[in-house]
PDB file of C-alpha atoms in Angstrom:
ATOM      1  CA  HIS U 280       0.000   0.000   0.000  1.00 59.00           C
ATOM      2  CA  ILE U 281       2.926   2.342  -0.589  1.00 67.00           C
ATOM      3  CA  PRO U 282       1.927   5.017  -3.128  1.00 72.00           C
ATOM      4  CA  GLU U 283       3.734   4.849  -6.465  1.00 77.00           C
ATOM      5  CA  ASN U 284       5.275   8.309  -5.998  1.00 73.00           C
ATOM      6  CA  ALA U 285       6.792   7.153  -2.688  1.00 70.00           C
ATOM      7  CA  ARG U 286       8.616   4.177  -4.218  1.00 73.00           C
ATOM      8  CA  ILE U 287      12.111   4.361  -5.600  1.00 73.00           C
ATOM      9  CA  PHE U 288      13.432   1.492  -7.660  1.00 70.00           C
ATOM     10  CA  PHE U 289      17.069   1.279  -8.581  1.00 66.00           C
ATOM     11  CA  PRO U 290      18.112   0.292 -12.081  1.00 63.00           C
ATOM     12  CA  ALA U 291      18.541  -3.396 -12.789  1.00 61.00           C
ATOM     13  CA  MET U 292      22.159  -4.451 -12.717  1.00 59.00           C
ATOM     14  CA  ASP U 293      23.692  -7.683 -13.889  1.00 58.00           C
ATOM     15  CA  PRO U 294      25.214  -9.393 -10.837  1.00 57.00           C
ATOM     16  CA  ALA U 295      27.526 -11.359 -13.143  1.00 60.00           C
ATOM     17  CA  ILE U 296      29.269  -8.101 -14.044  1.00 60.00           C
ATOM     18  CA  HIS U 297      31.257  -6.429 -11.294  1.00 60.00           C
ATOM     19  CA  TYR U 298      29.822  -3.013 -10.605  1.00 60.00           C
ATOM     20  CA  ASN U 299      29.875  -0.486  -7.836  1.00 64.00           C
ATOM     21  CA  ALA U 300      26.354   0.403  -6.734  1.00 65.00           C
ATOM     22  CA  THR U 301      27.526   3.508  -4.920  1.00 64.00           C
ATOM     23  CA  SER U 302      28.901   4.983  -8.146  1.00 66.00           C
ATOM     24  CA  THR U 303      26.049   3.703 -10.348  1.00 69.00           C
ATOM     25  CA  ILE U 304      23.192   5.138  -8.280  1.00 74.00           C
ATOM     26  CA  ASP U 305      23.177   8.846  -7.514  1.00 76.00           C
ATOM     27  CA  THR U 306      22.372   9.425  -3.819  1.00 81.00           C
ATOM     28  CA  ASP U 307      21.564  13.094  -4.500  1.00 83.00           C
ATOM     29  CA  GLU U 308      18.982  12.054  -7.100  1.00 79.00           C
ATOM     30  CA  VAL U 309      17.393   9.632  -4.635  1.00 79.00           C
ATOM     31  CA  MET U 310      17.297  12.329  -1.945  1.00 83.00           C
ATOM     32  CA  GLY U 311      15.698  14.716  -4.456  1.00 83.00           C
ATOM     33  CA  VAL U 312      12.871  12.263  -5.148  1.00 78.00           C
ATOM     34  CA  ILE U 313      12.303  11.707  -1.436  1.00 79.00           C
ATOM     35  CA  GLN U 314      12.302  15.423  -0.652  1.00 81.00           C
ATOM     36  CA  LYS U 315       9.600  16.046  -3.289  1.00 80.00           C
ATOM     37  CA  LEU U 316       7.181  13.873  -1.303  1.00 75.00           C
ATOM     38  CA  ASP U 317       4.652  15.311   1.107  1.00 73.00           C
ATOM     39  CA  ASN U 318       6.615  15.248   4.362  1.00 72.00           C
ATOM     40  CA  MET U 319       3.451  15.459   6.453  1.00 75.00           C
ATOM     41  CA  GLU U 320       2.594  11.856   5.566  1.00 73.00           C
ATOM     42  CA  ILE U 321       5.949  10.306   6.467  1.00 77.00           C
ATOM     43  CA  ASP U 322       5.860   8.145   9.593  1.00 84.00           C
ATOM     44  CA  SER U 323       9.133   6.370   8.934  1.00 86.00           C
ATOM     45  CA  ILE U 324      11.518   5.628   6.117  1.00 87.00           C
ATOM     46  CA  MET U 325      12.173   2.039   5.110  1.00 87.00           C
ATOM     47  CA  ILE U 326      15.049   0.943   2.946  1.00 88.00           C
ATOM     48  CA  PHE U 327      15.014  -2.591   1.561  1.00 88.00           C
ATOM     49  CA  GLY U 328      18.069  -4.541   0.475  1.00 88.00           C
ATOM     50  CA  GLY U 329      19.574  -7.975   0.206  1.00 90.00           C
ATOM     51  CA  LEU U 330      22.477  -8.670   2.556  1.00 93.00           C
ATOM     52  CA  GLY U 331      25.544  -9.894   0.729  1.00 90.00           C
ATOM     53  CA  GLY U 332      24.609  -8.139  -2.498  1.00 84.00           C
ATOM     54  CA  ASN U 333      26.034  -5.000  -4.047  1.00 79.00           C
ATOM     55  CA  LEU U 334      23.048  -2.655  -3.741  1.00 78.00           C
ATOM     56  CA  ILE U 335      23.146  -2.982   0.037  1.00 85.00           C
ATOM     57  CA  ASP U 336      26.364  -0.936  -0.049  1.00 85.00           C
ATOM     58  CA  LEU U 337      24.306   2.085  -1.087  1.00 85.00           C
ATOM     59  CA  ILE U 338      22.481   2.032   2.249  1.00 88.00           C
ATOM     60  CA  THR U 339      25.620   3.139   4.089  1.00 87.00           C
ATOM     61  CA  GLN U 340      25.565   6.325   1.993  1.00 86.00           C
ATOM     62  CA  LEU U 341      21.809   6.857   1.845  1.00 88.00           C
ATOM     63  CA  ALA U 342      20.807   6.301   5.487  1.00 90.00           C
ATOM     64  CA  PRO U 343      23.044   9.061   6.922  1.00 89.00           C
ATOM     65  CA  GLU U 344      21.660  11.535   4.352  1.00 89.00           C
ATOM     66  CA  LEU U 345      18.116  10.574   5.288  1.00 89.00           C
ATOM     67  CA  ARG U 346      18.897  11.004   8.983  1.00 88.00           C
ATOM     68  CA  LYS U 347      20.221  14.522   8.309  1.00 88.00           C
ATOM     69  CA  ALA U 348      17.104  15.513   6.368  1.00 87.00           C
ATOM     70  CA  TYR U 349      14.356  13.868   8.441  1.00 88.00           C
ATOM     71  CA  ILE U 350      13.513  13.316  12.093  1.00 89.00           C
ATOM     72  CA  GLU U 351      11.487  10.191  11.284  1.00 90.00           C
ATOM     73  CA  PRO U 352      13.149   6.855  12.020  1.00 93.00           C
ATOM     74  CA  VAL U 353      15.079   5.081   9.280  1.00 93.00           C
ATOM     75  CA  PHE U 354      14.456   1.344   9.222  1.00 94.00           C
ATOM     76  CA  VAL U 355      16.469  -1.029   7.070  1.00 94.00           C
ATOM     77  CA  PHE U 356      14.785  -4.239   5.986  1.00 93.00           C
ATOM     78  CA  CYS U 357      17.342  -6.834   4.889  1.00 93.00           C
ATOM     79  CA  THR U 358      17.045 -10.293   3.439  1.00 92.00           C
ATOM     80  CA  LEU U 359      19.581 -12.953   4.327  1.00 94.00           C
ATOM     81  CA  PRO U 360      21.099 -14.828   1.391  1.00 92.00           C
ATOM     82  CA  PHE U 361      20.366 -18.504   0.833  1.00 91.00           C
ATOM     83  CA  ARG U 362      23.096 -20.920   1.938  1.00 90.00           C
ATOM     84  CA  ASN U 363      23.595 -22.090  -1.638  1.00 89.00           C
ATOM     85  CA  GLU U 364      24.624 -18.544  -2.614  1.00 89.00           C
ATOM     86  CA  GLY U 365      28.025 -19.284  -1.146  1.00 90.00           C
ATOM     87  CA  LYS U 366      30.310 -18.510   1.758  1.00 93.00           C
ATOM     88  CA  ALA U 367      31.582 -15.267   0.233  1.00 92.00           C
ATOM     89  CA  MET U 368      28.056 -13.851   0.090  1.00 91.00           C
ATOM     90  CA  SER U 369      27.355 -15.028   3.654  1.00 93.00           C
ATOM     91  CA  ALA U 370      30.554 -13.384   4.879  1.00 94.00           C
ATOM     92  CA  LYS U 371      29.662 -10.140   3.096  1.00 93.00           C
ATOM     93  CA  ALA U 372      26.159 -10.334   4.601  1.00 94.00           C
ATOM     94  CA  ALA U 373      27.674 -10.486   8.096  1.00 94.00           C
ATOM     95  CA  ASP U 374      29.845  -7.449   7.333  1.00 94.00           C
ATOM     96  CA  ASP U 375      26.859  -5.625   5.798  1.00 94.00           C
ATOM     97  CA  ILE U 376      24.641  -6.056   8.830  1.00 94.00           C
ATOM     98  CA  GLU U 377      27.380  -4.735  11.123  1.00 93.00           C
ATOM     99  CA  LYS U 378      27.670  -1.571   9.022  1.00 93.00           C
ATOM    100  CA  ILE U 379      23.916  -1.092   8.703  1.00 94.00           C
ATOM    101  CA  ARG U 380      23.023  -1.552  12.352  1.00 92.00           C
ATOM    102  CA  LYS U 381      25.257   1.400  13.218  1.00 92.00           C
ATOM    103  CA  ILE U 382      23.433   3.826  10.915  1.00 91.00           C
ATOM    104  CA  ALA U 383      19.781   2.741  11.130  1.00 93.00           C
ATOM    105  CA  ASP U 384      17.221   3.162  13.880  1.00 94.00           C
ATOM    106  CA  ALA U 385      16.335  -0.501  13.471  1.00 94.00           C
ATOM    107  CA  VAL U 386      17.249  -3.408  11.236  1.00 94.00           C
ATOM    108  CA  ILE U 387      14.618  -5.969  10.314  1.00 93.00           C
ATOM    109  CA  VAL U 388      16.017  -9.232   8.985  1.00 94.00           C
ATOM    110  CA  PHE U 389      14.084 -11.661   6.796  1.00 93.00           C
ATOM    111  CA  ASP U 390      15.595 -15.140   6.540  1.00 92.00           C
ATOM    112  CA  ASN U 391      14.964 -16.287   2.978  1.00 90.00           C
ATOM    113  CA  GLU U 392      16.039 -19.860   3.705  1.00 91.00           C
ATOM    114  CA  THR U 393      13.735 -20.319   6.698  1.00 92.00           C
ATOM    115  CA  TRP U 394      10.717 -18.729   5.008  1.00 90.00           C
ATOM    116  CA  TYR U 395      11.268 -20.723   1.809  1.00 89.00           C
ATOM    117  CA  ARG U 396      11.269 -23.995   3.770  1.00 89.00           C
ATOM    118  CA  LYS U 397       8.212 -22.909   5.766  1.00 90.00           C
ATOM    119  CA  LEU U 398       6.215 -21.923   2.671  1.00 87.00           C
ATOM    120  CA  LYS U 399       7.236 -25.114   0.866  1.00 86.00           C
ATOM    121  CA  THR U 400       6.122 -27.255   3.825  1.00 86.00           C
ATOM    122  CA  GLU U 401       2.788 -25.399   4.014  1.00 84.00           C
ATOM    123  CA  PHE U 402       2.284 -25.954   0.280  1.00 81.00           C
ATOM    124  CA  GLU U 403       3.093 -29.682   0.514  1.00 79.00           C
ATOM    125  CA  ASP U 404       0.755 -30.088   3.507  1.00 79.00           C
ATOM    126  CA  THR U 405      -2.035 -28.344   1.596  1.00 76.00           C
ATOM    127  CA  VAL U 406      -1.555 -30.613  -1.428  1.00 71.00           C
ATOM    128  CA  LYS U 407      -1.635 -33.751   0.779  1.00 71.00           C
ATOM    129  CA  GLU U 408      -4.913 -32.667   2.409  1.00 70.00           C
ATOM    130  CA  GLU U 409      -6.695 -32.044  -0.903  1.00 65.00           C
ATOM    131  CA  LYS U 410      -8.427 -34.850  -2.827  1.00 53.00           C
ATOM    132  CA  TYR U 411      -8.011 -32.975  -6.057  1.00 50.00           C
ATOM    133  CA  PRO U 412      -5.078 -31.055  -7.477  1.00 54.00           C
ATOM    134  CA  VAL U 413      -4.773 -27.515  -6.216  1.00 53.00           C
ATOM    135  CA  SER U 414      -3.235 -24.675  -8.099  1.00 52.00           C
ATOM    136  CA  VAL U 415      -1.210 -22.307  -5.949  1.00 53.00           C
ATOM    137  CA  GLY U 416       0.357 -19.366  -7.731  1.00 55.00           C
ATOM    138  CA  PRO U 417       1.722 -19.054 -11.245  1.00 53.00           C
ATOM    139  CA  TRP U 418       4.122 -21.973 -10.834  1.00 51.00           C
ATOM    140  CA  GLY U 419       1.407 -24.572 -11.356  1.00 52.00           C
ATOM    141  CA  VAL U 420      -0.327 -27.565  -9.880  1.00 48.00           C
ATOM    142  CA  HIS U 421       1.420 -29.786  -7.329  1.00 56.00           C
ATOM    143  CA  SER U 422       4.705 -28.035  -7.722  1.00 72.00           C
ATOM    144  CA  PHE U 423       6.496 -25.475  -5.676  1.00 77.00           C
ATOM    145  CA  PRO U 424       8.720 -22.919  -7.397  1.00 78.00           C
ATOM    146  CA  GLU U 425      12.316 -23.924  -7.956  1.00 78.00           C
ATOM    147  CA  ASN U 426      13.206 -21.229 -10.474  1.00 80.00           C
ATOM    148  CA  PRO U 427      15.054 -18.481  -8.542  1.00 80.00           C
ATOM    149  CA  ARG U 428      12.893 -15.708 -10.028  1.00 81.00           C
ATOM    150  CA  ASP U 429       9.709 -17.478  -8.897  1.00 84.00           C
ATOM    151  CA  VAL U 430      11.222 -18.202  -5.482  1.00 84.00           C
ATOM    152  CA  TYR U 431      12.163 -14.550  -4.969  1.00 84.00           C
ATOM    153  CA  ALA U 432       8.738 -13.401  -6.218  1.00 84.00           C
ATOM    154  CA  LEU U 433       7.078 -15.689  -3.668  1.00 86.00           C
ATOM    155  CA  LEU U 434       9.359 -14.497  -0.867  1.00 88.00           C
ATOM    156  CA  ASN U 435       8.906 -10.838  -1.829  1.00 86.00           C
ATOM    157  CA  GLU U 436       5.140 -11.341  -1.668  1.00 87.00           C
ATOM    158  CA  LYS U 437       5.548 -12.782   1.840  1.00 87.00           C
ATOM    159  CA  ILE U 438       7.721  -9.836   2.847  1.00 88.00           C
ATOM    160  CA  ALA U 439       5.114  -7.375   1.553  1.00 85.00           C
ATOM    161  CA  ARG U 440       2.380  -9.123   3.536  1.00 85.00           C
ATOM    162  CA  GLN U 441       4.467  -9.189   6.722  1.00 84.00           C
ATOM    163  CA  ILE U 442       5.402  -5.514   6.398  1.00 83.00           C
ATOM    164  CA  GLY U 443       1.751  -4.688   5.758  1.00 79.00           C
ATOM    165  CA  VAL U 444       0.865  -6.372   9.040  1.00 80.00           C
ATOM    166  CA  LEU U 445       3.651  -4.500  10.801  1.00 77.00           C
TER     167      LEU U 445
END
């Protein structure tokens, strides 16, 4: 339920190509978009990012600027990488969270691995209870998403629902 004019999406970047998010995305431009919003309706500022990735590095530049410009709390919502994404990404995720917790009012962590297993178990239990095939989501009947894009779409939907409840 976040209005379109209050959302900022960063450009898609190919993770296979080494890039520096902090030089690719202009913090001043982001701050300009935020400052154009009606400040009377801001209760808090939430920044979303994936720990271990490259875009998360931008948060260390953006959060201090937001704290200078606004009195509202700055919350950072982070997703933990899956185990199969490798030890290097897990190590970077640990470093990322240490940096972020120093500059944010609060850090909310979403464990992709745990939620994926939980949602998969719920799906399998639902299928077992039904006499007839059930269709759950765009990934089809009696199957749970394995394609990474579908997995992330499912997890992002769960995140959106949880944040909506919050």
